[in-house]
Tab-separated table of C-alpha atoms and ligand atoms in Angstrom:
chain	number	residue	atom	x	y	z
A	100	MET	CA	24.936	3.380	25.490
A	101	SER	CA	21.704	3.140	23.605
A	102	SER	CA	18.366	3.598	25.769
A	103	ASP	CA	16.796	0.812	23.940
A	104	THR	CA	19.769	-1.495	24.326
A	105	LEU	CA	19.887	-2.363	20.906
A	106	PRO	CA	23.259	-3.495	19.285
A	107	LEU	CA	25.574	-0.638	18.042
A	108	SER	CA	27.486	-1.003	15.148
A	109	LEU	CA	31.055	-1.039	16.255
A	110	PRO	CA	33.613	-0.172	15.569
A	111	GLY	CA	32.722	3.253	13.998
A	112	ALA	CA	34.443	4.793	11.103
A	113	LYS	CA	37.087	6.639	13.010
A	114	SER	CA	37.641	3.856	15.487
A	115	GLN	CA	38.119	1.479	12.073
A	116	ASP	CA	40.743	3.733	10.778
A	117	LEU	CA	42.527	4.132	14.289
A	118	LEU	CA	42.359	0.280	14.526
A	119	ALA	CA	44.185	-0.189	11.139
A	120	ARG	CA	46.967	2.462	12.091
A	121	ARG	CA	47.191	0.508	15.613
A	122	GLN	CA	47.533	-3.104	13.777
A	123	ALA	CA	50.376	-1.358	11.763
A	124	ALA	CA	52.204	0.237	14.441
A	125	VAL	CA	51.557	-1.318	17.891
A	126	ALA	CA	52.940	-4.732	19.020
A	127	ARG	CA	50.137	-7.440	18.938
A	128	GLY	CA	51.116	-8.832	22.550
A	129	VAL	CA	49.255	-5.651	23.751
A	130	SER	CA	45.708	-6.707	23.741
A	131	SER	CA	42.544	-4.484	24.123
A	132	THR	CA	39.078	-5.425	25.414
A	133	MET	CA	37.043	-3.087	23.087
A	134	ASN	CA	37.707	-2.536	19.417
A	135	VAL	CA	36.811	1.254	19.818
A	136	PHE	CA	39.185	4.318	20.879
A	137	ALA	CA	38.186	6.703	23.799
A	138	ALA	CA	37.655	10.371	22.832
A	139	LYS	CA	36.399	11.611	26.478
A	140	ALA	CA	35.216	10.242	29.639
A	141	GLU	CA	33.340	11.405	32.667
A	142	GLY	CA	31.954	9.651	36.055
A	143	ALA	CA	31.224	6.063	34.606
A	144	VAL	CA	30.821	6.899	30.837
A	145	ILE	CA	33.258	7.050	28.181
A	146	GLU	CA	32.675	8.206	24.676
A	147	ASP	CA	34.500	6.877	21.768
A	148	VAL	CA	35.672	8.704	18.625
A	149	ASP	CA	32.624	8.001	16.818
A	150	GLY	CA	30.316	9.558	19.638
A	151	ASN	CA	29.313	6.200	20.989
A	152	ARG	CA	28.603	6.397	24.554
A	153	PHE	CA	29.613	3.575	26.872
A	154	LEU	CA	28.698	2.543	30.644
A	155	ASP	CA	32.055	1.732	31.790
A	156	PHE	CA	32.172	-1.543	34.261
A	157	ALA	CA	35.810	-1.963	33.726
A	158	GLY	CA	37.223	1.191	35.260
A	159	GLY	CA	40.568	1.110	33.545
A	160	ILE	CA	40.687	-2.391	35.226
A	161	GLY	CA	39.770	-1.185	38.615
A	162	THR	CA	41.689	1.977	38.472
A	163	MET	CA	38.949	4.526	38.190
A	164	ASN	CA	37.044	3.893	41.708
A	165	VAL	CA	36.494	7.832	42.066
A	166	GLY	CA	35.264	7.943	38.419
A	167	HIS	CA	36.747	9.517	35.249
A	168	THR	CA	37.818	13.109	35.214
A	169	ARG	CA	36.828	14.112	38.582
A	170	PRO	CA	37.282	17.972	38.449
A	171	GLU	CA	39.183	17.978	42.007
A	172	VAL	CA	41.444	15.301	40.466
A	173	THR	CA	41.946	17.304	37.196
A	174	SER	CA	42.668	20.595	38.954
A	175	ALA	CA	45.212	19.095	41.288
A	176	ILE	CA	47.063	17.507	38.204
A	177	GLN	CA	46.947	20.888	36.404
A	178	ALA	CA	48.264	23.013	39.351
A	179	GLN	CA	51.217	20.342	39.890
A	180	ALA	CA	51.919	20.410	36.005
A	181	GLU	CA	52.097	24.050	36.148
A	182	LYS	CA	54.617	24.209	38.852
A	183	PHE	CA	56.900	21.128	37.924
A	184	THR	CA	56.318	17.714	36.455
A	185	HIS	CA	59.627	16.004	37.509
A	186	THR	CA	62.507	16.547	39.446
A	187	CYS	CA	63.274	12.690	40.565
A	188	PHE	CA	62.579	12.519	44.337
A	189	SER	CA	66.008	10.725	44.353
A	190	VAL	CA	67.542	14.093	43.326
A	191	VAL	CA	65.454	16.792	44.676
A	192	MET	CA	62.568	15.940	46.957
A	193	TYR	CA	58.768	17.342	46.945
A	194	GLU	CA	56.193	17.463	49.854
A	195	ALA	CA	53.544	15.623	47.868
A	196	TYR	CA	55.539	12.336	48.179
A	197	VAL	CA	56.204	12.750	51.977
A	198	GLU	CA	52.411	13.691	52.390
A	199	LEU	CA	51.206	11.014	50.629
A	200	ALA	CA	53.596	8.481	52.523
A	201	GLU	CA	51.826	9.951	55.863
A	202	ARG	CA	48.558	9.702	54.658
A	203	LEU	CA	48.601	6.304	53.489
A	204	ALA	CA	50.516	5.171	56.865
A	205	ARG	CA	47.341	6.428	58.743
A	206	LEU	CA	44.962	4.719	56.022
A	207	THR	CA	46.457	1.487	56.021
A	208	PRO	CA	45.245	-1.105	58.663
A	209	GLY	CA	47.469	-1.261	61.879
A	210	THR	CA	48.778	1.573	64.458
A	211	PHE	CA	52.141	0.502	64.501
A	212	PRO	CA	54.710	2.885	62.924
A	213	LYS	CA	54.776	2.626	59.209
A	214	LYS	CA	56.854	3.955	56.313
A	215	ALA	CA	55.797	3.964	52.561
A	216	LEU	CA	57.807	3.715	49.059
A	217	PHE	CA	56.426	4.854	45.843
A	218	LEU	CA	56.720	3.326	42.309
A	219	ASN	CA	55.167	3.305	38.718
A	220	SER	CA	53.139	0.119	38.509
A	221	GLY	CA	51.576	-2.620	40.374
A	222	ALA	CA	54.261	-5.101	39.417
A	223	GLU	CA	56.940	-2.655	40.309
A	224	ALA	CA	55.456	-2.305	43.844
A	225	VAL	CA	55.138	-6.216	44.109
A	226	GLU	CA	58.738	-6.430	43.092
A	227	ASN	CA	59.850	-4.014	45.750
A	228	ALA	CA	57.811	-5.615	48.509
A	229	VAL	CA	59.651	-8.825	47.737
A	230	LYS	CA	62.945	-7.337	47.731
A	231	ILE	CA	62.177	-5.471	51.219
A	232	ALA	CA	60.796	-8.683	52.573
A	233	ARG	CA	63.991	-10.633	51.641
A	234	TYR	CA	66.413	-8.056	52.913
A	235	ALA	CA	64.533	-7.433	56.184
A	236	THR	CA	64.198	-11.368	57.059
A	237	GLY	CA	67.421	-12.609	55.479
A	238	ARG	CA	65.266	-15.414	53.973
A	239	PRO	CA	65.108	-16.214	50.196
A	240	ALA	CA	61.643	-17.878	49.598
A	241	ILE	CA	58.286	-16.463	48.846
A	242	ILE	CA	54.815	-18.049	48.891
A	243	THR	CA	52.178	-17.209	46.313
A	244	PHE	CA	48.945	-18.749	45.580
A	245	ASP	CA	47.061	-20.842	42.872
A	246	ASN	CA	45.021	-18.334	40.568
A	247	ALA	CA	47.373	-15.260	41.790
A	248	TYR	CA	48.031	-12.273	39.471
A	249	HIS	CA	50.798	-10.135	40.534
A	250	GLY	CA	51.884	-8.681	37.229
A	251	ARG	CA	53.899	-9.365	33.964
A	252	THR	CA	57.656	-8.497	34.857
A	253	LEU	CA	60.124	-11.556	35.231
A	254	LEU	CA	59.721	-11.651	39.117
A	255	THR	CA	55.953	-10.995	39.148
A	256	MET	CA	55.080	-13.320	36.103
A	257	THR	CA	56.915	-16.054	38.188
A	258	MET	CA	54.419	-15.132	40.967
A	259	THR	CA	51.480	-15.101	38.603
A	260	ALA	CA	49.551	-18.375	38.210
A	261	LYS	CA	47.908	-18.417	34.929
A	262	VAL	CA	50.440	-20.003	32.298
A	263	LYS	CA	48.742	-18.953	29.055
A	264	PRO	CA	49.042	-15.777	28.085
A	265	TYR	CA	51.131	-14.577	30.960
A	266	LYS	CA	54.093	-16.923	31.280
A	267	HIS	CA	54.073	-19.296	28.191
A	268	ARG	CA	57.488	-19.119	26.444
A	269	PHE	CA	58.760	-16.302	28.683
A	270	GLY	CA	60.671	-18.247	30.947
A	271	PRO	CA	62.961	-19.433	32.778
A	272	TYR	CA	61.306	-18.031	35.952
A	273	ALA	CA	62.763	-16.521	39.021
A	274	PRO	CA	63.650	-18.961	41.702
A	275	GLU	CA	62.582	-19.385	45.159
A	276	PHE	CA	58.790	-18.805	44.612
A	277	TYR	CA	56.409	-21.552	45.897
A	278	ARG	CA	52.822	-21.895	45.218
A	279	ALA	CA	49.910	-22.796	47.788
A	280	PRO	CA	46.342	-23.639	47.153
A	281	PHE	CA	43.785	-20.882	47.417
A	282	PRO	CA	40.368	-21.787	49.031
A	283	TYR	CA	38.409	-21.449	45.674
A	284	ALA	CA	35.358	-23.135	47.369
A	285	TYR	CA	33.186	-23.204	44.203
A	286	ARG	CA	35.809	-25.358	42.128
A	287	MET	CA	37.061	-27.235	45.261
A	288	ASN	CA	33.320	-28.464	45.815
A	289	MET	CA	33.775	-27.619	49.336
A	290	THR	CA	31.940	-24.999	51.772
A	291	PRO	CA	34.306	-21.970	51.943
A	292	SER	CA	35.275	-23.051	55.508
A	293	GLU	CA	36.137	-26.587	54.422
A	294	ALA	CA	38.074	-24.916	51.682
A	295	SER	CA	40.038	-22.671	53.885
A	296	ARG	CA	40.672	-25.579	56.544
A	297	ALA	CA	42.146	-27.788	53.502
A	298	CYS	CA	44.349	-25.134	52.178
A	299	LEU	CA	45.836	-24.211	55.591
A	300	ARG	CA	46.516	-27.798	55.930
A	301	ALA	CA	47.907	-27.986	52.579
A	302	LEU	CA	50.315	-24.908	53.603
A	303	GLU	CA	51.494	-26.532	56.615
A	304	ARG	CA	52.458	-29.565	54.609
A	305	MET	CA	54.475	-27.461	52.083
A	306	PHE	CA	56.644	-26.710	55.045
A	307	VAL	CA	57.658	-30.026	55.347
A	308	GLY	CA	57.591	-31.251	51.953
A	309	GLU	CA	58.687	-28.112	49.790
A	310	VAL	CA	60.286	-25.221	51.533
A	311	ALA	CA	61.335	-24.997	55.327
A	312	ALA	CA	59.231	-22.375	56.962
A	313	ASP	CA	62.302	-20.726	58.361
A	314	GLN	CA	63.443	-20.048	54.614
A	315	VAL	CA	60.186	-17.992	53.741
A	316	ALA	CA	60.535	-14.293	53.921
A	317	ALA	CA	56.873	-13.745	53.132
A	318	ILE	CA	53.302	-14.752	51.920
A	319	ILE	CA	51.896	-12.595	49.497
A	320	ILE	CA	47.975	-12.865	49.075
A	321	GLU	CA	45.175	-10.941	47.136
A	322	PRO	CA	42.483	-10.977	49.633
A	323	VAL	CA	39.886	-11.230	46.574
A	324	GLN	CA	41.961	-12.512	43.655
A	325	GLY	CA	41.470	-10.362	40.797
A	326	GLU	CA	42.420	-11.509	37.430
A	327	GLY	CA	42.146	-15.217	38.546
A	328	GLY	CA	38.398	-14.646	38.959
A	329	PHE	CA	37.248	-12.746	41.844
A	330	MET	CA	37.645	-15.712	44.275
A	331	ILE	CA	37.092	-14.312	47.892
A	332	ALA	CA	39.285	-15.221	50.523
A	333	PRO	CA	36.535	-17.008	52.995
A	334	PRO	CA	36.035	-15.263	56.220
A	335	GLY	CA	38.707	-15.969	58.979
A	336	PHE	CA	41.135	-17.458	56.228
A	337	LEU	CA	43.386	-14.263	56.327
A	338	ARG	CA	43.141	-14.184	60.124
A	339	ASP	CA	44.425	-17.816	60.122
A	340	LEU	CA	46.888	-17.216	57.612
A	341	LYS	CA	48.410	-14.342	59.449
A	342	ALA	CA	48.355	-16.112	62.741
A	343	LEU	CA	50.449	-18.855	60.705
A	344	CYS	CA	52.949	-16.366	59.425
A	345	GLU	CA	53.607	-14.797	63.092
A	346	GLN	CA	54.163	-18.520	64.281
A	347	HIS	CA	57.069	-19.119	61.618
A	348	GLY	CA	58.302	-15.406	61.584
A	349	ILE	CA	57.141	-14.917	58.016
A	350	LEU	CA	55.929	-11.598	56.753
A	351	PHE	CA	52.104	-11.376	55.570
A	352	ILE	CA	52.110	-9.188	52.585
A	353	ALA	CA	48.428	-8.145	51.147
A	354	ASP	CA	48.372	-7.260	47.346
A	355	GLU	CA	45.488	-4.828	47.507
A	356	ILE	CA	46.250	-3.416	44.117
A	357	GLN	CA	42.848	-4.376	42.598
A	358	THR	CA	41.002	-4.494	46.000
A	359	GLY	CA	42.142	-1.381	47.612
A	360	PHE	CA	40.483	2.026	48.025
A	361	GLY	CA	36.973	1.005	48.729
A	362	ARG	CA	36.551	-1.527	45.964
A	363	THR	CA	35.212	-4.128	48.193
A	364	GLY	CA	33.345	-2.135	50.579
A	365	LYS	CA	36.050	-1.077	53.176
A	366	MET	CA	39.084	0.874	52.504
A	367	PHE	CA	41.340	-2.177	52.385
A	368	ALA	CA	39.684	-5.768	51.818
A	369	VAL	CA	42.004	-7.122	54.504
A	370	GLU	CA	39.831	-5.009	56.866
A	371	HIS	CA	36.945	-7.554	56.570
A	372	ASP	CA	38.818	-10.159	58.439
A	373	GLY	CA	40.434	-7.690	60.777
A	374	VAL	CA	44.067	-8.338	59.404
A	375	GLU	CA	46.975	-5.965	59.913
A	376	PRO	CA	49.486	-6.967	57.143
A	377	ASP	CA	53.307	-6.455	57.649
A	378	MET	CA	52.911	-4.834	54.262
A	379	VAL	CA	50.301	-3.545	52.069
A	380	ILE	CA	50.766	-2.951	48.267
A	381	VAL	CA	48.707	-0.281	46.390
A	382	ALA	CA	48.206	0.770	42.762
A	383	LYS	CA	45.524	1.415	40.446
A	384	SER	CA	42.814	3.354	42.149
A	385	ILE	CA	45.250	5.380	44.365
A	386	ALA	CA	45.735	8.040	41.649
A	387	ALA	CA	42.675	7.835	39.326
A	388	GLY	CA	44.867	6.375	36.299
A	389	LEU	CA	48.039	8.256	36.671
A	390	PRO	CA	51.000	5.643	37.010
A	391	LEU	CA	51.598	5.303	40.629
A	392	SER	CA	51.749	2.468	43.062
A	393	GLY	CA	53.186	2.070	46.586
A	394	VAL	CA	54.246	-0.169	49.154
A	395	ILE	CA	53.363	0.726	52.924
A	396	GLY	CA	54.639	-1.362	55.766
A	397	ARG	CA	55.910	-1.597	59.205
A	398	ALA	CA	58.730	1.071	59.795
A	399	GLU	CA	61.426	-1.409	60.569
A	400	LEU	CA	60.901	-3.512	57.471
A	401	MET	CA	60.633	-0.533	55.246
A	402	ASP	CA	63.924	0.858	56.659
A	403	ALA	CA	65.840	-2.393	56.575
A	404	PRO	CA	67.199	-1.872	52.845
A	405	PRO	CA	69.907	0.822	53.068
A	406	PRO	CA	69.970	4.118	51.039
A	407	GLY	CA	70.051	3.588	47.217
A	408	THR	CA	68.643	0.149	47.120
A	409	LEU	CA	65.021	1.199	46.293
A	410	GLY	CA	63.401	3.789	44.096
A	411	GLY	CA	63.694	4.868	40.369
A	412	THR	CA	63.747	7.566	37.944
A	413	TYR	CA	59.941	8.383	37.733
A	414	SER	CA	58.847	6.665	41.044
A	415	GLY	CA	56.594	8.830	42.997
A	416	ASN	CA	56.095	11.179	40.299
A	417	PRO	CA	54.978	14.763	41.664
A	418	VAL	CA	51.737	15.034	39.228
A	419	ALA	CA	50.972	11.465	40.082
A	420	CYS	CA	51.193	12.090	43.862
A	421	ALA	CA	49.259	15.310	43.529
A	422	ALA	CA	46.410	13.306	41.924
A	423	ALA	CA	46.694	10.675	44.765
A	424	LEU	CA	46.416	13.295	47.282
A	425	ALA	CA	43.223	14.604	45.550
A	426	VAL	CA	41.619	11.056	45.377
A	427	LEU	CA	42.402	10.407	49.016
A	428	ASP	CA	40.470	13.770	49.745
A	429	LEU	CA	37.612	12.443	47.754
A	430	TYR	CA	37.653	9.196	49.668
A	431	GLU	CA	37.702	11.211	53.149
A	432	ARG	CA	35.064	13.330	51.941
A	433	GLU	CA	32.460	10.740	50.250
A	434	ASP	CA	31.581	7.408	51.752
A	435	MET	CA	33.150	5.496	48.553
A	436	ALA	CA	33.255	2.354	50.519
A	437	GLY	CA	29.670	2.566	51.462
A	438	ARG	CA	28.750	3.420	47.806
A	439	SER	CA	30.781	0.389	46.804
A	440	ARG	CA	28.660	-1.900	49.305
A	441	HIS	CA	25.435	-0.434	47.739
A	442	ILE	CA	26.604	-0.987	44.143
A	443	GLY	CA	27.885	-4.505	44.917
A	444	GLU	CA	24.429	-5.410	46.481
A	445	LYS	CA	22.610	-4.522	43.468
A	446	VAL	CA	24.572	-5.973	40.975
A	447	LEU	CA	25.233	-9.314	43.027
A	448	GLN	CA	21.343	-9.697	43.410
A	449	HIS	CA	21.044	-9.150	39.874
A	450	PHE	CA	23.796	-11.721	39.139
A	451	VAL	CA	22.221	-14.209	41.409
A	452	SER	CA	18.763	-13.752	39.632
A	453	LEU	CA	20.546	-14.424	36.166
A	454	GLN	CA	22.195	-17.539	37.790
A	455	ASN	CA	18.666	-18.563	38.674
A	456	ARG	CA	17.300	-17.822	35.181
A	457	TYR	CA	20.370	-19.444	33.140
A	458	ALA	CA	21.933	-22.940	33.456
A	459	PHE	CA	25.150	-21.167	32.100
A	460	VAL	CA	25.709	-18.898	35.057
A	461	GLY	CA	27.483	-21.145	37.500
A	462	GLU	CA	28.141	-18.883	40.418
A	463	ALA	CA	27.743	-15.404	41.166
A	464	ARG	CA	29.959	-14.036	43.998
A	465	GLY	CA	31.300	-10.643	45.370
A	466	LEU	CA	32.707	-8.658	48.060
A	467	GLY	CA	31.333	-5.195	48.123
A	468	GLY	CA	31.504	-3.561	44.397
A	469	MET	CA	33.811	-6.341	43.354
A	470	VAL	CA	31.166	-8.891	41.622
A	471	ALA	CA	31.482	-11.504	39.125
A	472	MET	CA	29.995	-14.526	37.822
A	473	GLU	CA	31.419	-17.802	36.339
A	474	ILE	CA	30.177	-18.832	33.042
A	475	VAL	CA	29.712	-22.584	32.734
A	476	LYS	CA	28.156	-25.545	30.592
A	477	ASP	CA	25.843	-26.124	33.237
A	478	HIS	CA	25.305	-25.994	37.050
A	479	GLU	CA	26.045	-29.710	37.544
A	480	SER	CA	29.373	-30.148	35.631
A	481	LYS	CA	30.604	-26.542	36.345
A	482	GLU	CA	32.544	-26.945	33.213
A	483	PRO	CA	33.986	-23.544	32.205
A	484	ASP	CA	32.328	-22.288	29.055
A	485	VAL	CA	34.710	-19.824	27.363
A	486	SER	CA	32.706	-19.615	24.034
A	487	THR	CA	29.400	-18.454	25.923
A	488	THR	CA	31.588	-16.107	28.009
A	489	SER	CA	32.941	-14.538	24.915
A	490	GLN	CA	29.374	-14.135	23.149
A	491	LEU	CA	28.031	-12.445	26.481
A	492	LEU	CA	30.911	-10.172	26.558
A	493	ALA	CA	30.280	-9.277	23.017
A	494	ALA	CA	26.738	-8.773	23.161
A	495	ALA	CA	27.199	-6.312	26.222
A	496	HIS	CA	29.808	-4.495	24.363
A	497	ALA	CA	27.521	-3.974	21.410
A	498	ARG	CA	24.815	-2.745	23.715
A	499	GLY	CA	27.254	-0.242	25.185
A	500	LEU	CA	28.453	-1.672	28.123
A	501	ILE	CA	32.199	-2.231	28.699
A	502	LEU	CA	32.731	-5.319	30.577
A	503	LEU	CA	35.854	-7.436	31.470
A	504	ARG	CA	36.505	-11.215	31.555
A	505	ALA	CA	38.874	-12.830	34.290
A	506	GLY	CA	39.407	-16.390	35.363
A	507	MET	CA	41.970	-19.208	35.184
A	508	TYR	CA	39.767	-20.431	32.448
A	509	ASP	CA	38.651	-17.280	31.093
A	510	ASN	CA	35.228	-17.794	31.998
A	511	VAL	CA	34.515	-15.211	34.631
A	512	ILE	CA	32.628	-11.970	33.745
A	513	ARG	CA	33.876	-9.286	36.423
A	514	THR	CA	32.613	-5.616	37.168
A	515	LEU	CA	35.090	-2.896	38.603
A	516	VAL	CA	32.371	-0.020	37.973
A	517	PRO	CA	33.716	3.415	38.932
A	518	LEU	CA	32.057	3.795	42.491
A	519	THR	CA	30.489	7.462	41.327
A	520	ILE	CA	27.992	5.613	38.753
A	521	THR	CA	24.520	6.904	39.303
A	522	ASP	CA	21.572	4.539	40.404
A	523	GLU	CA	20.230	5.487	36.757
A	524	GLN	CA	23.110	4.390	35.124
A	525	LEU	CA	23.546	1.296	37.252
A	526	GLN	CA	19.977	0.380	36.636
A	527	GLU	CA	20.723	0.977	32.866
A	528	ALA	CA	23.766	-1.594	33.005
A	529	LEU	CA	21.545	-4.020	34.651
A	530	THR	CA	18.988	-3.850	31.799
A	531	ILE	CA	21.868	-4.433	29.445
A	532	PHE	CA	22.958	-7.480	31.065
A	533	ASP	CA	19.172	-8.730	30.963
A	534	ASP	CA	19.045	-8.083	26.964
A	535	ALA	CA	22.414	-9.358	26.416
A	536	PHE	CA	21.940	-12.726	28.359
A	537	ALA	CA	18.503	-13.220	26.751
A	538	SER	CA	19.732	-12.483	23.384
A	539	ILE	CA	22.613	-15.232	23.710
A	540	ALA	CA	20.251	-17.800	25.679
A	541	SER	CA	17.849	-17.502	22.551
A	542	GLY	CA	20.581	-17.649	20.113
A	543	GLN	CA	19.979	-14.363	18.358
B	830	PLP	C1	46.353	-7.809	42.265
B	830	PLP	C2	47.187	-7.171	41.310
B	830	PLP	N1	48.474	-7.313	41.392
B	830	PLP	C3	49.355	-6.816	40.743
B	830	PLP	C4	48.908	-6.214	39.443
B	830	PLP	C5	49.691	-5.579	38.562
B	830	PLP	O1	49.564	-4.197	38.350
B	830	PLP	P1	50.205	-3.453	37.158
B	830	PLP	O2	49.554	-3.928	35.827
B	830	PLP	O3	49.937	-1.932	37.387
B	830	PLP	O4	51.663	-3.754	36.731
B	830	PLP	C6	47.553	-6.302	39.192
B	830	PLP	C7	47.031	-5.754	37.949
B	830	PLP	O5	45.956	-6.025	37.295
B	830	PLP	C8	46.617	-6.812	40.360
B	830	PLP	O6	45.239	-6.936	39.925
């Protein structure tokens, strides 16, 4: 993070040495956005092993809503680690798991009785939601959406839409998954409400031409599609989808792994549409980066699979649960969702100003602090421009701003900044955007 936003010389010497070791020892299928190695982090800043400081607009891919190394979270982790780090909840239970289930049941939308289950990763939680939905309904089929991302395991890779790199040559995929269109208004050349209506009609047609509604266990949706490119379900779409589910006895499952915990300006994104899902899937910002995920749902559904069918050795690890409880304390004490709306407003406003200035910024869009822009050849053709996207990202990285891409066409720049970023740091980041974009536009 340089105050004059001049490009840094990256990677530094120590990162270069580590890169050489990484290349020799780590499978290349594991990719990394930045070519530097972290030494420490605090709030919205990461410092690398060469002493370069970066503003973190990635937040470990939406995991650090409460900011890096919050003392309250660190203390909770330390305190639990001193008592015990693992007993396996399936062998000897501990209170933190139960308390976390109680609190998440209260926090997720819906006043009906709920129960929870904890796992290690987002993908694992999605898999478990599918298992529970199938067992509870006795139906095999699951409907997911165009542009969806649900993970990299066999089942969730099947549910994920983008072929390269996630699915290519990793098949055959799991059976009984069907894909419905998502109202991606910008690329459908429609207004959001037209796109919603078209997608709901297409879904009803699917029940005639692809899979009978009475064979569908669940519809699983990201309220704002994350990896797909931050496409926001238009107002009313989730509500109409839920009504359609109820009509056919289909469970409505919200994948809030990326959107949850204040990211979109509400605790959960479905709250924007007043929807109460049958199950909510959480991970990422639940535990400030410790591996923890969960499924929270209607008690009768969660209790459908018999004892021994759910769980795993590390699932709901006590240190991760302790971190999550400390994180929930912070969400209760601080208006993180309000902060998310404030950050989102500033970033979106700035992105719109970049859209007005540069033909290669096709659309700026956002919900709360989940803000993105599409990079295109020009406003008229909307043709995705991957090369300019890469140049813009590189220019931002070199100026000390950690920034991620997303999108079916790899042409979306997205922001998942820790919600504890200060106004000064935010302003500094927006200045870096200006400099980076100006440098690419002028061909420097
Ligand atoms: C919406 C959504 N679902 C599922 C996943 C998979 O989570 P994980 O990487 O923890 O397996 C992600 C990860 O980015 C996600 O954004």
